Structure formats: C-alpha cells, structure tokens
Short mmCIF file of N, CA and C in Angstrom, two decimals:
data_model
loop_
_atom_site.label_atom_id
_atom_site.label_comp_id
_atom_site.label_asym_id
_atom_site.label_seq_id
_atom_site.Cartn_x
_atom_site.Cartn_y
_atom_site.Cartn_z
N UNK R 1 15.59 -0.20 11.25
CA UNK R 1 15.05 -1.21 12.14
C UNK R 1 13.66 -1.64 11.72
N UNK R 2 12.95 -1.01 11.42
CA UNK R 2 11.86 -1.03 10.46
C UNK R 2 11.86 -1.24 9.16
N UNK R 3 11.14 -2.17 8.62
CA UNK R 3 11.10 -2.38 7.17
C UNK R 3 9.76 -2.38 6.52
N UNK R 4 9.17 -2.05 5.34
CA UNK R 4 8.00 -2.11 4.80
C UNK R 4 8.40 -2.94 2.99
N UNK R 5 7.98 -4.55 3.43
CA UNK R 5 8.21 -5.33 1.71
C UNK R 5 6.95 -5.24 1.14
N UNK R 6 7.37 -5.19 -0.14
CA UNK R 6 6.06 -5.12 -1.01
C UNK R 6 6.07 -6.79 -1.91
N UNK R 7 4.82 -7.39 -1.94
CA UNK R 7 5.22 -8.30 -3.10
C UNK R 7 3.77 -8.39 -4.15
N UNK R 8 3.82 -8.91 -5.11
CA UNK R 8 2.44 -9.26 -6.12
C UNK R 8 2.24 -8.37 -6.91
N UNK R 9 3.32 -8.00 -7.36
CA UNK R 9 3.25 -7.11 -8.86
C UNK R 9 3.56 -7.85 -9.99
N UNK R 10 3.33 -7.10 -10.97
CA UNK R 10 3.67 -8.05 -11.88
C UNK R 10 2.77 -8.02 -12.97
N UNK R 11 2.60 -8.15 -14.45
CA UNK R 11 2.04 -7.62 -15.70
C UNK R 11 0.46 -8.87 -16.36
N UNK R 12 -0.21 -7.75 -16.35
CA UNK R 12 -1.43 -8.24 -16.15
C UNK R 12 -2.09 -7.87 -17.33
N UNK R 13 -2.85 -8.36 -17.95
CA UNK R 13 -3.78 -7.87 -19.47
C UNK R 13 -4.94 -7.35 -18.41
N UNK R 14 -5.20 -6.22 -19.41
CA UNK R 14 -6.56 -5.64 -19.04
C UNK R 14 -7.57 -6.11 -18.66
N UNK R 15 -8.12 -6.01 -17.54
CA UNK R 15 -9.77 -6.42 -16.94
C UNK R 15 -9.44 -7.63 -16.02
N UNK R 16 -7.89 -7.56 -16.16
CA UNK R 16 -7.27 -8.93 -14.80
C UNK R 16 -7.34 -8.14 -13.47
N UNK R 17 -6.51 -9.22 -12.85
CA UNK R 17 -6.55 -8.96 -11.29
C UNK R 17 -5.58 -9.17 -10.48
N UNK R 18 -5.11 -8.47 -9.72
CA UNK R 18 -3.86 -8.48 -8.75
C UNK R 18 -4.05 -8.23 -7.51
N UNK R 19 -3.27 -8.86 -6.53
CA UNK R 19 -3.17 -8.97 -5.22
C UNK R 19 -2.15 -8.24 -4.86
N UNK R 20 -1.68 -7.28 -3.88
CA UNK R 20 -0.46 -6.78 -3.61
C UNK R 20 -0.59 -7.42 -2.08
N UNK R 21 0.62 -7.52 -1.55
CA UNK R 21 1.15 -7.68 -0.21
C UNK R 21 1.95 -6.63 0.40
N UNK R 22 1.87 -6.94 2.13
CA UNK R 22 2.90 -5.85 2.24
C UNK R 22 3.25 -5.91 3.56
N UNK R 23 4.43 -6.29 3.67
CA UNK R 23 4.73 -6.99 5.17
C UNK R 23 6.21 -6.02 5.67
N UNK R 24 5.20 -5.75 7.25
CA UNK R 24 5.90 -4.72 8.15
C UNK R 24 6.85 -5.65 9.26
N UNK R 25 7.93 -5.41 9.00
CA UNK R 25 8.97 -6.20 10.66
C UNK R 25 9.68 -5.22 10.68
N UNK R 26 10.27 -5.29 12.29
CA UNK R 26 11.62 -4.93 12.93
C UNK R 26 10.02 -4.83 14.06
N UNK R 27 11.27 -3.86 15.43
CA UNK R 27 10.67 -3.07 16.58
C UNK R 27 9.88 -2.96 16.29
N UNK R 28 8.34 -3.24 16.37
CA UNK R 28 7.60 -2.27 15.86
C UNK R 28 6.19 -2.05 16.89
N UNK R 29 6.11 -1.29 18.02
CA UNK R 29 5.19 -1.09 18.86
C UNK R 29 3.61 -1.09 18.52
N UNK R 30 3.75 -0.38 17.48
CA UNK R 30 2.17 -0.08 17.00
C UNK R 30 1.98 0.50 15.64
N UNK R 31 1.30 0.37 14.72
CA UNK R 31 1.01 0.69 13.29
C UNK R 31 -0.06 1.41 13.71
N UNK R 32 -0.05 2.88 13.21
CA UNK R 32 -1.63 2.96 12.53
C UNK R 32 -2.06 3.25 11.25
N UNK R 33 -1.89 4.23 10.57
CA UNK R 33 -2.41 4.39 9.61
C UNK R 33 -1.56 3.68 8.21
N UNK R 34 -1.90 2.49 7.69
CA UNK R 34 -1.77 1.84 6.06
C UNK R 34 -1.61 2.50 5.27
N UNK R 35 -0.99 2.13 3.93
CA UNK R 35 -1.69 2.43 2.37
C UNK R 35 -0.92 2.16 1.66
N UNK R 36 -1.37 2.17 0.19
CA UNK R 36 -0.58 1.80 -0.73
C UNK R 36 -0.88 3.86 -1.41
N UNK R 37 0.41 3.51 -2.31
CA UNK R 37 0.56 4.98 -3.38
C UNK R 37 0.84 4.23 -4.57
N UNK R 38 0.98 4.77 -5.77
CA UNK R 38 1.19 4.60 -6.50
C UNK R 38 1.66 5.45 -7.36
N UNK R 39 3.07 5.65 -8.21
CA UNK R 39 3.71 6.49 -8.99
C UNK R 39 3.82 5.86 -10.58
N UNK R 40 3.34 6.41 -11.25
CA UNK R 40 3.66 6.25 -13.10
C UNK R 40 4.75 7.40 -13.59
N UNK R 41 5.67 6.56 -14.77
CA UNK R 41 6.40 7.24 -15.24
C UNK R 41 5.76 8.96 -15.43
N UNK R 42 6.42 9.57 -15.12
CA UNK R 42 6.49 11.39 -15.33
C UNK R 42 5.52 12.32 -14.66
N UNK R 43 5.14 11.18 -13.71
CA UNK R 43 3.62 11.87 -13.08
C UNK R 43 4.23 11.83 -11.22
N UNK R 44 3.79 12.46 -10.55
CA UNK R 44 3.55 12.38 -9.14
C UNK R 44 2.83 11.30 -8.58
N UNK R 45 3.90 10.90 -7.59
CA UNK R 45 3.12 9.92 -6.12
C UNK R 45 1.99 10.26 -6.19
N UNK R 46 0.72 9.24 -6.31
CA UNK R 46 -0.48 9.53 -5.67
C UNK R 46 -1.03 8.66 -4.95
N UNK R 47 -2.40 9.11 -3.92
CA UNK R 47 -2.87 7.73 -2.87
C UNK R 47 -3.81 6.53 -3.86
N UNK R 48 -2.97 5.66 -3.72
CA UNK R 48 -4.62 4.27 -4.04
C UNK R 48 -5.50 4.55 -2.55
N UNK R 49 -5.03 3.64 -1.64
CA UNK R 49 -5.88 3.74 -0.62
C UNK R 49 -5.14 3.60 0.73
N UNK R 50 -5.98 3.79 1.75
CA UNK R 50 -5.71 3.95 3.12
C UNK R 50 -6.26 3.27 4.08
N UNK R 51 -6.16 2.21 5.43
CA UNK R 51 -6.83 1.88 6.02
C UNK R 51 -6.33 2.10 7.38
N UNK R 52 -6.97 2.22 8.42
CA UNK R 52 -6.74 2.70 9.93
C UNK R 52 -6.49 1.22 10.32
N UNK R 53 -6.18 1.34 11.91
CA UNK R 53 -5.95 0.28 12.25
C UNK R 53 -6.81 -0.45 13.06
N UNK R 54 -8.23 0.69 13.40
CA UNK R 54 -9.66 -0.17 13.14
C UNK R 54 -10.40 -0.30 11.71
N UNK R 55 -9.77 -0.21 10.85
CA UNK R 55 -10.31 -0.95 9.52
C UNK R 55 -11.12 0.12 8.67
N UNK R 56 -11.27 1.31 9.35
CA UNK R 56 -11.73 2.83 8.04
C UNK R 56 -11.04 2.65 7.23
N UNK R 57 -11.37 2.37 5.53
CA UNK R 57 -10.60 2.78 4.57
C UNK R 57 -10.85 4.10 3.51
N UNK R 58 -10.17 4.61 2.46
CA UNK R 58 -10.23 5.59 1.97
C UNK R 58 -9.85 5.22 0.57
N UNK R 59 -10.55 5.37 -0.24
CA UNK R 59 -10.35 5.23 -1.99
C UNK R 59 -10.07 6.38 -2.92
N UNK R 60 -8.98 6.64 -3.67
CA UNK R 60 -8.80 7.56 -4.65
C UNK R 60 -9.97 7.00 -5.16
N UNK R 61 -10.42 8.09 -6.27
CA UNK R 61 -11.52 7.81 -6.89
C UNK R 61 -11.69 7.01 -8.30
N UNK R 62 -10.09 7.23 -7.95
CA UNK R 62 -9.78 6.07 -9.96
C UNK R 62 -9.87 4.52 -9.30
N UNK R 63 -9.94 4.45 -8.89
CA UNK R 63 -9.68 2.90 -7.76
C UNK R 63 -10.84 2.30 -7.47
N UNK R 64 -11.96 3.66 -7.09
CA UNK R 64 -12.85 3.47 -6.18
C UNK R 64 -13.64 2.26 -7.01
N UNK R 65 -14.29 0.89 -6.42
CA UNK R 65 -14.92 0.03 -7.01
C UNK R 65 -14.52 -0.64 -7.40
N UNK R 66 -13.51 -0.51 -7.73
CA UNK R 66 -12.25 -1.96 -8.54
C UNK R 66 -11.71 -2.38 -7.34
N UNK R 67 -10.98 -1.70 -6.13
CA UNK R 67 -9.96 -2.34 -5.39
C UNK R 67 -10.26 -2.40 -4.24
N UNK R 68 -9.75 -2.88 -3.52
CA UNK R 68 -10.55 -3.32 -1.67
C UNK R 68 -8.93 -2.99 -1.02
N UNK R 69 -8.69 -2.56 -0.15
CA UNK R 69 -7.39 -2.80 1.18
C UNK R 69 -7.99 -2.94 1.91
N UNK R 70 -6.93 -3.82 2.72
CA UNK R 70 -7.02 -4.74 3.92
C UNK R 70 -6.24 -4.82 4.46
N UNK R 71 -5.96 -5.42 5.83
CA UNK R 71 -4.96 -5.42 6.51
C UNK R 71 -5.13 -6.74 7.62
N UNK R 72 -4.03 -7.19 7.97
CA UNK R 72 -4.04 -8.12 9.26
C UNK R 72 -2.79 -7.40 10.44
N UNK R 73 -3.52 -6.82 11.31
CA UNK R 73 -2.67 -6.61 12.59
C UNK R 73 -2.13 -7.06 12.99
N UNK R 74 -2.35 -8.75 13.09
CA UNK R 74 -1.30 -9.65 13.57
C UNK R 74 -0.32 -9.65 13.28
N UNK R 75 -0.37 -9.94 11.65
CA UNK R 75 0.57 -9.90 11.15
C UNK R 75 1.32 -9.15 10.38
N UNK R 76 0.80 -7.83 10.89
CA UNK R 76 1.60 -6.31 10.47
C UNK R 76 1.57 -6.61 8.54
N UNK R 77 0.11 -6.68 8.47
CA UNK R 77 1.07 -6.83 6.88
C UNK R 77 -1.09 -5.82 6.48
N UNK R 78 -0.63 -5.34 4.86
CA UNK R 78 -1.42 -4.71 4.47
C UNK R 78 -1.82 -5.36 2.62
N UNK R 79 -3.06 -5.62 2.25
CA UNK R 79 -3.07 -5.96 1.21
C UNK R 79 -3.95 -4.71 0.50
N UNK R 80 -3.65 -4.88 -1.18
CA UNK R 80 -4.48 -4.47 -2.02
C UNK R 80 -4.88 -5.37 -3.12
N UNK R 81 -6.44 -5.32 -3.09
CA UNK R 81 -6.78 -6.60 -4.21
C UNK R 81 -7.62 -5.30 -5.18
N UNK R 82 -6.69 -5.48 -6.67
CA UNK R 82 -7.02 -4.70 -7.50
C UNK R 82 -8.30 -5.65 -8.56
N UNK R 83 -8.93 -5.22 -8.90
CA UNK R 83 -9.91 -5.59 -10.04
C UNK R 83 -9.81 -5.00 -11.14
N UNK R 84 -10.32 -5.49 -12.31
CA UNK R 84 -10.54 -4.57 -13.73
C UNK R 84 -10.06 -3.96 -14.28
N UNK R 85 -8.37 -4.33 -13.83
CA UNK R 85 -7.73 -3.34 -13.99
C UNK R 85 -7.32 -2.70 -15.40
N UNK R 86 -7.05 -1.76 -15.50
CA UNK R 86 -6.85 -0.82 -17.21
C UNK R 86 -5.41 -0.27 -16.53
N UNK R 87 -4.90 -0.41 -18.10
CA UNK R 87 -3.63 -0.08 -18.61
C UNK R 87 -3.34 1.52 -17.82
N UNK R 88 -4.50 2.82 -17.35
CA UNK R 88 -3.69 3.55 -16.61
C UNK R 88 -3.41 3.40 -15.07
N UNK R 89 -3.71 2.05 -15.37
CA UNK R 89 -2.97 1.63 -13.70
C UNK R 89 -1.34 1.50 -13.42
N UNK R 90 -0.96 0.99 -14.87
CA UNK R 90 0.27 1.08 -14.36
C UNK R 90 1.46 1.71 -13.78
N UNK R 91 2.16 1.53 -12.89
CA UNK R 91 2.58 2.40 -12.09
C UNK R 91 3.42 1.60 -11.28
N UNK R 92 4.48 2.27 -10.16
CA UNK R 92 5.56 1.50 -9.04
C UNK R 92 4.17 1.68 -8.10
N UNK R 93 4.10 0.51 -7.57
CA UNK R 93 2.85 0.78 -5.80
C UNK R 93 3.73 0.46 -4.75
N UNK R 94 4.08 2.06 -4.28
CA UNK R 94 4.14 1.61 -2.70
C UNK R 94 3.19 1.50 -1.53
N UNK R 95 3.82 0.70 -0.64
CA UNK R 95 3.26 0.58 0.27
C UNK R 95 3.66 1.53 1.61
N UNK R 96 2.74 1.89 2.80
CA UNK R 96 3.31 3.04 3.59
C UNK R 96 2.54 2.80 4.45
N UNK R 97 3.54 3.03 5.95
CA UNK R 97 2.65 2.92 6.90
C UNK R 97 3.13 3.79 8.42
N UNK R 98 2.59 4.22 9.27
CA UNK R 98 2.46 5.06 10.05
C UNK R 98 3.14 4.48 11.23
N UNK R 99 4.84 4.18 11.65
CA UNK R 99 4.75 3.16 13.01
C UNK R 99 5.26 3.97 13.88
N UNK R 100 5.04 3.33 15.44
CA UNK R 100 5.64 3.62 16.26
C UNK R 100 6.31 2.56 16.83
N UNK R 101 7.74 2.60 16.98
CA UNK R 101 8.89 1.26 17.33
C UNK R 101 9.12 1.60 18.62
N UNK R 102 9.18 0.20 19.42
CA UNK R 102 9.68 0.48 20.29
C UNK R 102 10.88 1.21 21.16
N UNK R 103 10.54 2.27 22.27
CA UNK R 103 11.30 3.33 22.58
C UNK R 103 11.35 4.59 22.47
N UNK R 104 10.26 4.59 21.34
CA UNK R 104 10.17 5.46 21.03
C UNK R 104 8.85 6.47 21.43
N UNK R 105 8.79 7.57 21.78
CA UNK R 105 6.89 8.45 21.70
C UNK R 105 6.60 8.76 20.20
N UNK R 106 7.91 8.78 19.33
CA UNK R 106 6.81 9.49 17.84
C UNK R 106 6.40 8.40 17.42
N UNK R 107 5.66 8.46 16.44
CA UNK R 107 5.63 7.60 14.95
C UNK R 107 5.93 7.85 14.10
N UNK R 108 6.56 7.80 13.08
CA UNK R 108 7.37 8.05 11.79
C UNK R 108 6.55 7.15 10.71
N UNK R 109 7.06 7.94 9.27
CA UNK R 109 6.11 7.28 8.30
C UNK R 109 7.31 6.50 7.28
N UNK R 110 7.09 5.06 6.90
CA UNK R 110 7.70 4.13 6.78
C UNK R 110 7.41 4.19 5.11
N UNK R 111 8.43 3.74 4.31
CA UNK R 111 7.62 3.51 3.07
C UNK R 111 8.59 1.93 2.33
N UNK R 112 7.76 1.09 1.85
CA UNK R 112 8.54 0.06 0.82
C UNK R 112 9.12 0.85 -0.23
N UNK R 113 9.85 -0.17 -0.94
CA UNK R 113 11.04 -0.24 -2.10
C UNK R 113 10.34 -0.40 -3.06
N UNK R 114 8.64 -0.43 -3.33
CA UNK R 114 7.93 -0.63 -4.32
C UNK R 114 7.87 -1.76 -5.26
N UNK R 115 6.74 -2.02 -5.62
CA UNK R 115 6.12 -3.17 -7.07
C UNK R 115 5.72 -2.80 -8.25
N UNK R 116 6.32 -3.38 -9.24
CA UNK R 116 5.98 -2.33 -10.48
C UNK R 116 4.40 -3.30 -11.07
N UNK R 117 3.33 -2.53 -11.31
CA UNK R 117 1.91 -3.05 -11.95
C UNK R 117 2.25 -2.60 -12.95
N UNK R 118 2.15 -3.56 -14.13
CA UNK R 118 2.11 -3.15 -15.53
C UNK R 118 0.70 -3.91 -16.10
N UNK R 119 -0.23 -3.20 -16.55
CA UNK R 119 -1.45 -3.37 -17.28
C UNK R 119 -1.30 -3.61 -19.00
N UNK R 120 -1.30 -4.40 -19.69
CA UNK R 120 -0.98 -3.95 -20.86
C UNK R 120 -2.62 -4.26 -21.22
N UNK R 121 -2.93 -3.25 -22.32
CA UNK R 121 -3.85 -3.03 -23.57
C UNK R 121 -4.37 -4.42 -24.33
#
C-alpha cells in the first residue's frame, strides 16, 4: 500500500552533478525519518544521508560537503543533490523512509527499488 520511487540516476563524468528524487504514495499517515543509502558492487548498504521531518539532517562523511537532502512534506517526496561527484560514488541509491499508514500505531521502514549512479573517470 505504500510505495517509495526513486528517479535521477543516471551516468555522470567526474566533478558533475546529480539530483535524485524520491516520491512516497499510498495510505500514508505520517513520515518521519528520510534517507537515501547507497550500495556498490561487493560492498554493503551504506547511509548517504538522513533528514527528520523537522529538517535535522545527517551526512556520511564521504558525502559530507558535496551533497545536501531535502525533503517536501507536502509532497511526501525526499531529494538528494549530489556535487563533485567521483567515480567511488557509484553505486544503486536507495531511498528509505520511516511511515506510519493509516490504521495503523506502528511505523514500518519502507525502502525504493533503487537508481543506479554511475560516475565514470
């Protein structure tokens, strides 16, 4: 009933720039906690970043300074605007987010179908 799309991936020469999107529908009572992850071939899920749903964000430290997240509540959707980016960026980025749907008391953690960033050299 919940869905999390990802869009704005896509292969970039070094020291470019990318926008990711990331748009939340179905039921969906309340979001709180955002983020994007990011996975590279043979390596483990790790966090890019995180934002609350008053706007605290949180930066891995490979990220930190190159990339900004953001979010619009309205419109349930979460961005990442990458900068400068270098070739060990590439990676699937998901997007993930914290909801609570209507009917429900928990919140459950939601994740997209992912965007592949390819950086080339």
């Amino acid at each position: 009933q919940v869905q999390l799309v990802e869009s704005g991936g896509g292969l970039v020469q070094a020291g470019g720039s990318l926008r990711l999107s990331c748009a939340a529908s179905g039921s969906i009572f309340s979001i709180n906690v955002m983020g994007w992850y990011r996975q590279a071939p043979g390596k483990q899920r790790e966090l890019v970043a995180t934002i609350t749903s008053g706007g605290r964000t949180n930066y891995a430290d490979s990220v930190k300074g190159r990339s900004t997240i953001s979010r619009d509540n309205g419109k349930k959707m979460v961005y990442l605007q990458m900068n400068s980016l270098k070739p060990e960026d590439t990676a699937v980025y998901y997007c993930n987010a914290d909801i609570k749907y209507y009917g429900s008391s928990n919140t459950y953690t939601y994740w997209g179908q992912g965007t592949q960033v390819t950086v080339s050299s």
